[in-house]
PDB file of N, CA and C in Angstrom:
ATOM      1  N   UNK A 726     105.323  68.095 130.677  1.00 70.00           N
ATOM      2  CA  UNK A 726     104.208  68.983 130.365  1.00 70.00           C
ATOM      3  C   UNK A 726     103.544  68.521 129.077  1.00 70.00           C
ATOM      4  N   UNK A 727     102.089  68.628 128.938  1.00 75.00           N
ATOM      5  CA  UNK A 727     101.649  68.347 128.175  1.00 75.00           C
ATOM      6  C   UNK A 727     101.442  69.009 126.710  1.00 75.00           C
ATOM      7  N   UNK A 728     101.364  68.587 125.313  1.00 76.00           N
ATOM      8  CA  UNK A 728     101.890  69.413 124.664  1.00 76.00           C
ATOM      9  C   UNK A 728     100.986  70.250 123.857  1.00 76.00           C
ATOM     10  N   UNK A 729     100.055  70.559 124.743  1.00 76.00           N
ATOM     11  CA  UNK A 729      99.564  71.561 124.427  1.00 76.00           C
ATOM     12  C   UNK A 729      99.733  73.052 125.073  1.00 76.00           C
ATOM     13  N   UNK A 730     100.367  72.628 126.223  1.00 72.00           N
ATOM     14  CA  UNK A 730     101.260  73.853 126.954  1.00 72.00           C
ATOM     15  C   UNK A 730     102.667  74.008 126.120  1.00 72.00           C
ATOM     16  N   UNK A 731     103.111  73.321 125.311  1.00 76.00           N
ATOM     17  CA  UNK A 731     104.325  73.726 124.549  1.00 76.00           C
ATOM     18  C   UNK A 731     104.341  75.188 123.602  1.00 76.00           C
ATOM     19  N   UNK A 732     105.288  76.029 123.966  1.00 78.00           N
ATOM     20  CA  UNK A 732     105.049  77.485 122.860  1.00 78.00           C
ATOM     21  C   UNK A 732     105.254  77.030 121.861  1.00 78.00           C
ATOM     22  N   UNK A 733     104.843  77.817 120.375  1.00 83.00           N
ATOM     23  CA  UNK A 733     105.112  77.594 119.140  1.00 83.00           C
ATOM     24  C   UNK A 733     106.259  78.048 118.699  1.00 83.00           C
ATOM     25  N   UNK A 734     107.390  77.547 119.012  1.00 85.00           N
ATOM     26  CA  UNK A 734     108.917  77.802 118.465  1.00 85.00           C
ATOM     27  C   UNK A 734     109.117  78.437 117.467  1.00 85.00           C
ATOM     28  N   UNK A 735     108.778  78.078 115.955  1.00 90.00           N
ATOM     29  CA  UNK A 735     108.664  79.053 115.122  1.00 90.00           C
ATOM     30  C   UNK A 735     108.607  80.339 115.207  1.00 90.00           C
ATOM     31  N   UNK A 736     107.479  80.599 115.625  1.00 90.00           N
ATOM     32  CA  UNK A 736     106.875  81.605 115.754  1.00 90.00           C
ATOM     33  C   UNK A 736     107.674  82.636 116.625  1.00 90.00           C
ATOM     34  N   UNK A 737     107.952  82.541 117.579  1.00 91.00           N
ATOM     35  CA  UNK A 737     108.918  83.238 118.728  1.00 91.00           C
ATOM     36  C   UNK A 737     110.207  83.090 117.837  1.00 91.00           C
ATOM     37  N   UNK A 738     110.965  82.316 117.516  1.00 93.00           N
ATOM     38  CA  UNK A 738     112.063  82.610 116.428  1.00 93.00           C
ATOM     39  C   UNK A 738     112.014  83.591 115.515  1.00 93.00           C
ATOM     40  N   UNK A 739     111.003  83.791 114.902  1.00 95.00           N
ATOM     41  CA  UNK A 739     111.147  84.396 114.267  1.00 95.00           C
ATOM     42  C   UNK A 739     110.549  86.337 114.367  1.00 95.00           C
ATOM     43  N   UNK A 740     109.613  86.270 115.379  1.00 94.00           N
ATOM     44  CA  UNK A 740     109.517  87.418 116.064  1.00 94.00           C
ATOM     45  C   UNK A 740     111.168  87.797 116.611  1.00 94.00           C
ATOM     46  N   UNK A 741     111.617  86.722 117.740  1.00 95.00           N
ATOM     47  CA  UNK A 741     112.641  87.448 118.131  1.00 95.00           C
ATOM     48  C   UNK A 741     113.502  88.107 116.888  1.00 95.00           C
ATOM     49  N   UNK A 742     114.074  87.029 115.859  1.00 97.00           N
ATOM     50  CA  UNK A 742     115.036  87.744 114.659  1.00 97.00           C
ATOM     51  C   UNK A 742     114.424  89.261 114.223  1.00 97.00           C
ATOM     52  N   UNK A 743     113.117  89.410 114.240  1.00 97.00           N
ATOM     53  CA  UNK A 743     112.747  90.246 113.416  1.00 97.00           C
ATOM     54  C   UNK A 743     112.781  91.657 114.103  1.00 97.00           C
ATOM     55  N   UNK A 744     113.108  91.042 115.816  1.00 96.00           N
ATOM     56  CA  UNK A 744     113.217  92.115 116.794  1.00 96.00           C
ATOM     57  C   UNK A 744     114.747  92.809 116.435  1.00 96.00           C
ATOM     58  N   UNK A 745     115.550  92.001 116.652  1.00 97.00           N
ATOM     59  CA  UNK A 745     117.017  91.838 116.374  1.00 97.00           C
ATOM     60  C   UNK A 745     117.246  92.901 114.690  1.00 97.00           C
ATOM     61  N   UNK A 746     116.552  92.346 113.936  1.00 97.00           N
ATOM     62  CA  UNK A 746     116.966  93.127 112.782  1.00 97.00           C
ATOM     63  C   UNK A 746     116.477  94.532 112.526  1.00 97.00           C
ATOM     64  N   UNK A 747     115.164  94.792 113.665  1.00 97.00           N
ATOM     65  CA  UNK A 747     114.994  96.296 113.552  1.00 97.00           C
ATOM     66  C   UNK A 747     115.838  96.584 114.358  1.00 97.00           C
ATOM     67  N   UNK A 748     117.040  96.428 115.191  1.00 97.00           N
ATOM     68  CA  UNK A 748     117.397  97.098 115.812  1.00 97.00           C
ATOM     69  C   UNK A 748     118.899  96.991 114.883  1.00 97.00           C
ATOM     70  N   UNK A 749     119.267  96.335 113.949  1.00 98.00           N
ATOM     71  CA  UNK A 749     120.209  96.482 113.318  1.00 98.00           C
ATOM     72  C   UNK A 749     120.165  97.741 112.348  1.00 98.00           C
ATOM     73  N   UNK A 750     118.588  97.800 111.870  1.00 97.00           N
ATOM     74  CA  UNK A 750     117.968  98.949 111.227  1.00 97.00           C
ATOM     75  C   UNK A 750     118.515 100.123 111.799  1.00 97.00           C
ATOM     76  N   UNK A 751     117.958 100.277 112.835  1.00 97.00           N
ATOM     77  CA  UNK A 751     118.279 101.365 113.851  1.00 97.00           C
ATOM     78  C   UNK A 751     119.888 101.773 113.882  1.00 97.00           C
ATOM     79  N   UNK A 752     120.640 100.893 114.201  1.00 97.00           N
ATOM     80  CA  UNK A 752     121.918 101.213 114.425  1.00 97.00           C
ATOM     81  C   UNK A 752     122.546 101.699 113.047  1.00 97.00           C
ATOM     82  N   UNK A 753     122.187 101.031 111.791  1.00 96.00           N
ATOM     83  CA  UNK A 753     122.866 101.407 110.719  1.00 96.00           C
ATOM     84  C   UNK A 753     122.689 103.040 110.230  1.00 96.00           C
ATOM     85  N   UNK A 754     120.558 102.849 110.769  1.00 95.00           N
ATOM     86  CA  UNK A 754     120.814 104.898 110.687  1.00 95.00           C
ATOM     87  C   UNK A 754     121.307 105.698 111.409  1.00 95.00           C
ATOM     88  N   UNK A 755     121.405 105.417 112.644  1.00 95.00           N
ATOM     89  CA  UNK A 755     122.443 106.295 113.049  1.00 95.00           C
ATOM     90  C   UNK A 755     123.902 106.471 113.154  1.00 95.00           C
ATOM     91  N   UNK A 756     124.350 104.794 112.608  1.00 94.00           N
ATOM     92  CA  UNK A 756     125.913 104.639 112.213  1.00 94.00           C
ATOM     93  C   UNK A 756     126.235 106.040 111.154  1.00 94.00           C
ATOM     94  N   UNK A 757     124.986 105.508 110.097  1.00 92.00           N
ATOM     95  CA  UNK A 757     125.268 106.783 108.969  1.00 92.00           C
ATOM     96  C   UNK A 757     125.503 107.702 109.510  1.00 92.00           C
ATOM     97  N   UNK A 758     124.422 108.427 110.082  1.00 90.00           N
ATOM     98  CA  UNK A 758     123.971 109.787 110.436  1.00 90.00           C
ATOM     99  C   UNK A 758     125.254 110.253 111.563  1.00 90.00           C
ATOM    100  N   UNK A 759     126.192 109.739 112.340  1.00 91.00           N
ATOM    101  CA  UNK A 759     127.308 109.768 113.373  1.00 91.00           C
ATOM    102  C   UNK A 759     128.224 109.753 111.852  1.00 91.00           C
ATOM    103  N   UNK A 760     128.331 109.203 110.544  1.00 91.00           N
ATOM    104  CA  UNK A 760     129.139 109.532 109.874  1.00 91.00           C
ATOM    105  C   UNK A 760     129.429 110.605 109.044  1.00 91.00           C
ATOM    106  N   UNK A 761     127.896 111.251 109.005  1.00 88.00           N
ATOM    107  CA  UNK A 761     128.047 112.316 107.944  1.00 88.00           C
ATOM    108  C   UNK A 761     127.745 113.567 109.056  1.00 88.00           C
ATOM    109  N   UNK A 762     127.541 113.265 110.646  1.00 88.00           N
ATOM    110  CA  UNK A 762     128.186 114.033 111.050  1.00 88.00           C
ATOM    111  C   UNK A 762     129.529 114.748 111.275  1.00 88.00           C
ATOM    112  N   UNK A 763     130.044 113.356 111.895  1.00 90.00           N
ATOM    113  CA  UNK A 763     131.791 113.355 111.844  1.00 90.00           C
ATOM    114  C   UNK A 763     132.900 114.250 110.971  1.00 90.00           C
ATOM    115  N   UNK A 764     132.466 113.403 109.425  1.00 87.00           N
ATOM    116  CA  UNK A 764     132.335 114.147 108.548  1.00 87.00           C
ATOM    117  C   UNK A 764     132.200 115.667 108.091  1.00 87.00           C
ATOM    118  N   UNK A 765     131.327 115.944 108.551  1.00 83.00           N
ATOM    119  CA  UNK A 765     130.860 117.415 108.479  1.00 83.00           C
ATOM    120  C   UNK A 765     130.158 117.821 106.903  1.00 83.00           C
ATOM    121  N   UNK A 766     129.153 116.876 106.727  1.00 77.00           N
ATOM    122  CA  UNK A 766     129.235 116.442 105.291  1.00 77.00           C
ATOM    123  C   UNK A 766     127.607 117.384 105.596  1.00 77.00           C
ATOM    124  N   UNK A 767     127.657 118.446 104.820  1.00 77.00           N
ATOM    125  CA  UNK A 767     126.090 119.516 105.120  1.00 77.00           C
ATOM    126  C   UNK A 767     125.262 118.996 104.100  1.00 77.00           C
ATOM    127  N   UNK A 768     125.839 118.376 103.000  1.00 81.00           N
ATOM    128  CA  UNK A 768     124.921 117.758 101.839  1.00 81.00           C
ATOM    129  C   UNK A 768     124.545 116.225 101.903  1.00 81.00           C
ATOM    130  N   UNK A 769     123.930 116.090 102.472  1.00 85.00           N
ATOM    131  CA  UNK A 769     123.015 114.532 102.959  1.00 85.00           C
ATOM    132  C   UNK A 769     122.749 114.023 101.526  1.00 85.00           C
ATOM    133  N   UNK A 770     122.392 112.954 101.830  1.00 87.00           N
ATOM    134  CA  UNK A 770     122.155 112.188 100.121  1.00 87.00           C
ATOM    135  C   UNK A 770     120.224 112.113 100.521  1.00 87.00           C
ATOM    136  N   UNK A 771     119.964 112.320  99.298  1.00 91.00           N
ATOM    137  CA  UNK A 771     118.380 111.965  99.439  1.00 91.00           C
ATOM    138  C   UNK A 771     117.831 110.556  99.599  1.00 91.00           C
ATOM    139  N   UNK A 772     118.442 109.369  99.134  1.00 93.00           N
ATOM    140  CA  UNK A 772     118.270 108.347  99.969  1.00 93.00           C
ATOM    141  C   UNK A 772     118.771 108.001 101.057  1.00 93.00           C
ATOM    142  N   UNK A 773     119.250 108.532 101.961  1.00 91.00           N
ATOM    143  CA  UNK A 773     119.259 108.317 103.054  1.00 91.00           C
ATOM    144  C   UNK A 773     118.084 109.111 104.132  1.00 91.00           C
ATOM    145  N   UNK A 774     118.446 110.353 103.382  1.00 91.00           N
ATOM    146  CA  UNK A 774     116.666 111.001 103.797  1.00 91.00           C
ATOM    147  C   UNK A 774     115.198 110.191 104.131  1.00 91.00           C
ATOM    148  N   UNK A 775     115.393 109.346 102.894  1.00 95.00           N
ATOM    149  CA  UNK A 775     113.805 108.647 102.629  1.00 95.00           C
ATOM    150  C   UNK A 775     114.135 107.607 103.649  1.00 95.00           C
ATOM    151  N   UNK A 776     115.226 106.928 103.638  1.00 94.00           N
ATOM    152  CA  UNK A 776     115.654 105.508 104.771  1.00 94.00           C
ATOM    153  C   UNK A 776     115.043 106.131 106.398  1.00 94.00           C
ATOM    154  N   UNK A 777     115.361 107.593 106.567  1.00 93.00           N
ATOM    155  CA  UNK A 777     115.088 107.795 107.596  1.00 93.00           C
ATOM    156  C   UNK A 777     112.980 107.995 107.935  1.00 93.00           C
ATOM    157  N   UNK A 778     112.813 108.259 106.912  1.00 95.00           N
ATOM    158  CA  UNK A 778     110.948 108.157 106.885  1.00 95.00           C
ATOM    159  C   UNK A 778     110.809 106.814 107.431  1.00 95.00           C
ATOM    160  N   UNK A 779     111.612 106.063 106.464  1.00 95.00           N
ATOM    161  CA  UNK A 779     110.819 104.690 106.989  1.00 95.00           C
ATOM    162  C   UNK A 779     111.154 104.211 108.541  1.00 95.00           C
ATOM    163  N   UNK A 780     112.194 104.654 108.857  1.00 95.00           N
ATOM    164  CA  UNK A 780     113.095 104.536 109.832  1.00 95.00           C
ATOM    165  C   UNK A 780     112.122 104.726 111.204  1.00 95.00           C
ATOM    166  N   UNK A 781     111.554 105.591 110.795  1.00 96.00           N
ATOM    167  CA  UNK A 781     110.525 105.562 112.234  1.00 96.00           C
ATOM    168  C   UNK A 781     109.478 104.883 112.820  1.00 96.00           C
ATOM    169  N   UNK A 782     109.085 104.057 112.011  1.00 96.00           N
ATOM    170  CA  UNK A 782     108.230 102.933 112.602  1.00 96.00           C
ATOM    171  C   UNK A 782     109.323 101.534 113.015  1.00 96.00           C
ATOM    172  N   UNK A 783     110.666 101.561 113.136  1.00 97.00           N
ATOM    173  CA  UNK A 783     111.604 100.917 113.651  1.00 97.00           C
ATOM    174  C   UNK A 783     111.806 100.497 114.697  1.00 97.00           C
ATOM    175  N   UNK A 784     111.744 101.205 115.631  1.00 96.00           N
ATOM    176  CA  UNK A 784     110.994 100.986 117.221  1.00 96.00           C
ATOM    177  C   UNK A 784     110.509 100.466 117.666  1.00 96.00           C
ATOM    178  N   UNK A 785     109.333 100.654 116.768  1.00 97.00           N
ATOM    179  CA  UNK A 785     107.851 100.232 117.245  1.00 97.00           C
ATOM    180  C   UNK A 785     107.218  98.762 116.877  1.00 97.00           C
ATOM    181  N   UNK A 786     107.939  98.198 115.598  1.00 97.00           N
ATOM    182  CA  UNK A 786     108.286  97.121 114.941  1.00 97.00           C
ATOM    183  C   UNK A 786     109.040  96.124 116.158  1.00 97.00           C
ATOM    184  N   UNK A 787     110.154  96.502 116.451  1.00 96.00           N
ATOM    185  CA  UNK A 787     110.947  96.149 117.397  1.00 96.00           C
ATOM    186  C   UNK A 787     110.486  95.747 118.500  1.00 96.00           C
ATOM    187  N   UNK A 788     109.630  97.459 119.687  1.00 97.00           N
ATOM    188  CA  UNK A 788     108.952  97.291 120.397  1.00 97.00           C
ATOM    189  C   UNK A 788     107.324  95.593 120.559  1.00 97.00           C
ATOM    190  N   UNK A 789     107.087  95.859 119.979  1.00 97.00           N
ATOM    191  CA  UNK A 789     105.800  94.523 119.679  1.00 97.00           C
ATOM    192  C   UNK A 789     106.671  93.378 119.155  1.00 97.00           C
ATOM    193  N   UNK A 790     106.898  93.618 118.112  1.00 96.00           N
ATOM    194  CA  UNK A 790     107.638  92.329 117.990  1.00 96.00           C
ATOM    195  C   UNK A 790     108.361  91.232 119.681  1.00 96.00           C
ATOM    196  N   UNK A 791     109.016  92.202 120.004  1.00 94.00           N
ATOM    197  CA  UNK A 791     110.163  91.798 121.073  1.00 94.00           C
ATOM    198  C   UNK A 791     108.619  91.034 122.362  1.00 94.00           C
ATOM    199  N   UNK A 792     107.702  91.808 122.403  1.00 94.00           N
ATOM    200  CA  UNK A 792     106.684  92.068 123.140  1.00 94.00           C
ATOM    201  C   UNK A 792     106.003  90.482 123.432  1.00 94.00           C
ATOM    202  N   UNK A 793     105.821  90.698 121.810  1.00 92.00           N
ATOM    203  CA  UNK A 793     105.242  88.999 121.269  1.00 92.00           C
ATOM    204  C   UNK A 793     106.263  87.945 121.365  1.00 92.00           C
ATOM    205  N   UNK A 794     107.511  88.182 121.200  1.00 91.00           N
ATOM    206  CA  UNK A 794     108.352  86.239 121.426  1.00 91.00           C
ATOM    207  C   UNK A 794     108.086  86.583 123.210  1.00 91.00           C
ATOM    208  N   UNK A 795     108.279  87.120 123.722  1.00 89.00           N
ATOM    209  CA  UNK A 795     108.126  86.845 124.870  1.00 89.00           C
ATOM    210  C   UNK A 795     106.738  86.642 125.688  1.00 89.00           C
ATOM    211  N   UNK A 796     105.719  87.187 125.169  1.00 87.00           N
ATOM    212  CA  UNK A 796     104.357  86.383 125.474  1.00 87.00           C
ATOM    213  C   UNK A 796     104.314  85.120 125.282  1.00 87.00           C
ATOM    214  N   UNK A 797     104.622  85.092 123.525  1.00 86.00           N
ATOM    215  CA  UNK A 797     104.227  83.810 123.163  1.00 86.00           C
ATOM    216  C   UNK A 797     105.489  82.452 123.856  1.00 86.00           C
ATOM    217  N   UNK A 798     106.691  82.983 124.164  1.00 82.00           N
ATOM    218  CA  UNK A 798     108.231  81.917 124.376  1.00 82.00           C
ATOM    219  C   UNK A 798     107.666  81.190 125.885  1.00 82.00           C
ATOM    220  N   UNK A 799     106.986  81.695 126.596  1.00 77.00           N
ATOM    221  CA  UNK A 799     106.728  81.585 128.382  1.00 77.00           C
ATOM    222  C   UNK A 799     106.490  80.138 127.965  1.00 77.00           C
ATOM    223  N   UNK A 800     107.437  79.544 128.934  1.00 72.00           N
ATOM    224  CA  UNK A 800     107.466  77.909 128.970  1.00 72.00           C
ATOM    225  C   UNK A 800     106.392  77.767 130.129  1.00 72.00           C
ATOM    226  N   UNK A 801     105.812  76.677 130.080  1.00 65.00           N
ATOM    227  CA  UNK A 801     104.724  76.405 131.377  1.00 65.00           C
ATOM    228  C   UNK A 801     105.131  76.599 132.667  1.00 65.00           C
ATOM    229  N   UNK A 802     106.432  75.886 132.666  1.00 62.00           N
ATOM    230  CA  UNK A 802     107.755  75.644 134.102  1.00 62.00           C
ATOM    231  C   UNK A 802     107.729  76.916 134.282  1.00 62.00           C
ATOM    232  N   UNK A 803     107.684  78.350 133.799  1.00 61.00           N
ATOM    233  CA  UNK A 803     107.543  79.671 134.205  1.00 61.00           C
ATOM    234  C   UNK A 803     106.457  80.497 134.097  1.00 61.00           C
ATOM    235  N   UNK A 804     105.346  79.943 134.087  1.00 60.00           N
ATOM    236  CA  UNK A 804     103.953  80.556 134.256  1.00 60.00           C
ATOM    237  C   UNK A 804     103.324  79.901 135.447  1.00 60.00           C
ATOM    238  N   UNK A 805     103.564  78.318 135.663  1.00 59.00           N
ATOM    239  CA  UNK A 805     103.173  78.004 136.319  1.00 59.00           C
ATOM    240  C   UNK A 805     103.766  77.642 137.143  1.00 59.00           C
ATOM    241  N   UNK A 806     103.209  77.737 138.489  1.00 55.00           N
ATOM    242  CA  UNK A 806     104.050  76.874 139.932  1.00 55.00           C
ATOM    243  C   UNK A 806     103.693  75.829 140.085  1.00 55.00           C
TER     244      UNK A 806
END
């Protein structure tokens, strides 16, 4: 294939990681939040409060991100017949 049908590797690398690490995001707030349930801990810490503000565009980060290595990763051999 010619290499201008080649994806930009970079680029998809590093979307995918960045997919990968919001979802590490994700898991760590609710690791917490399953701990200070467990716990039974009624007094939350205020930074973890604020972690959770940011926490919600986590998804959605994730969501597009993940969206884009896979637009951009499509090898020719699988777009084209």
């Amino acid at each position: 294939f010619p290499k201008e049908n080649w994806s930009y590797v970079p680029a998809v690398f590093q979307l995918y990681h960045l997919m990968i690490m919001m979802w590490a995001a994700m898991a760590l707030a609710a690791g917490i939040g399953g701990y200070y349930w467990w716990k039974n801990h009624w007094t939350i810490r205020p930074i973890y409060l604020k972690y959770l503000i940011i926490a919600v565009i986590f998804p959605q980060i994730g969501n597009i991100s993940g969206w884009y290595s896979a637009w951009m990763g499509r090898q020719p051999y699988v777009v084209y017949k």
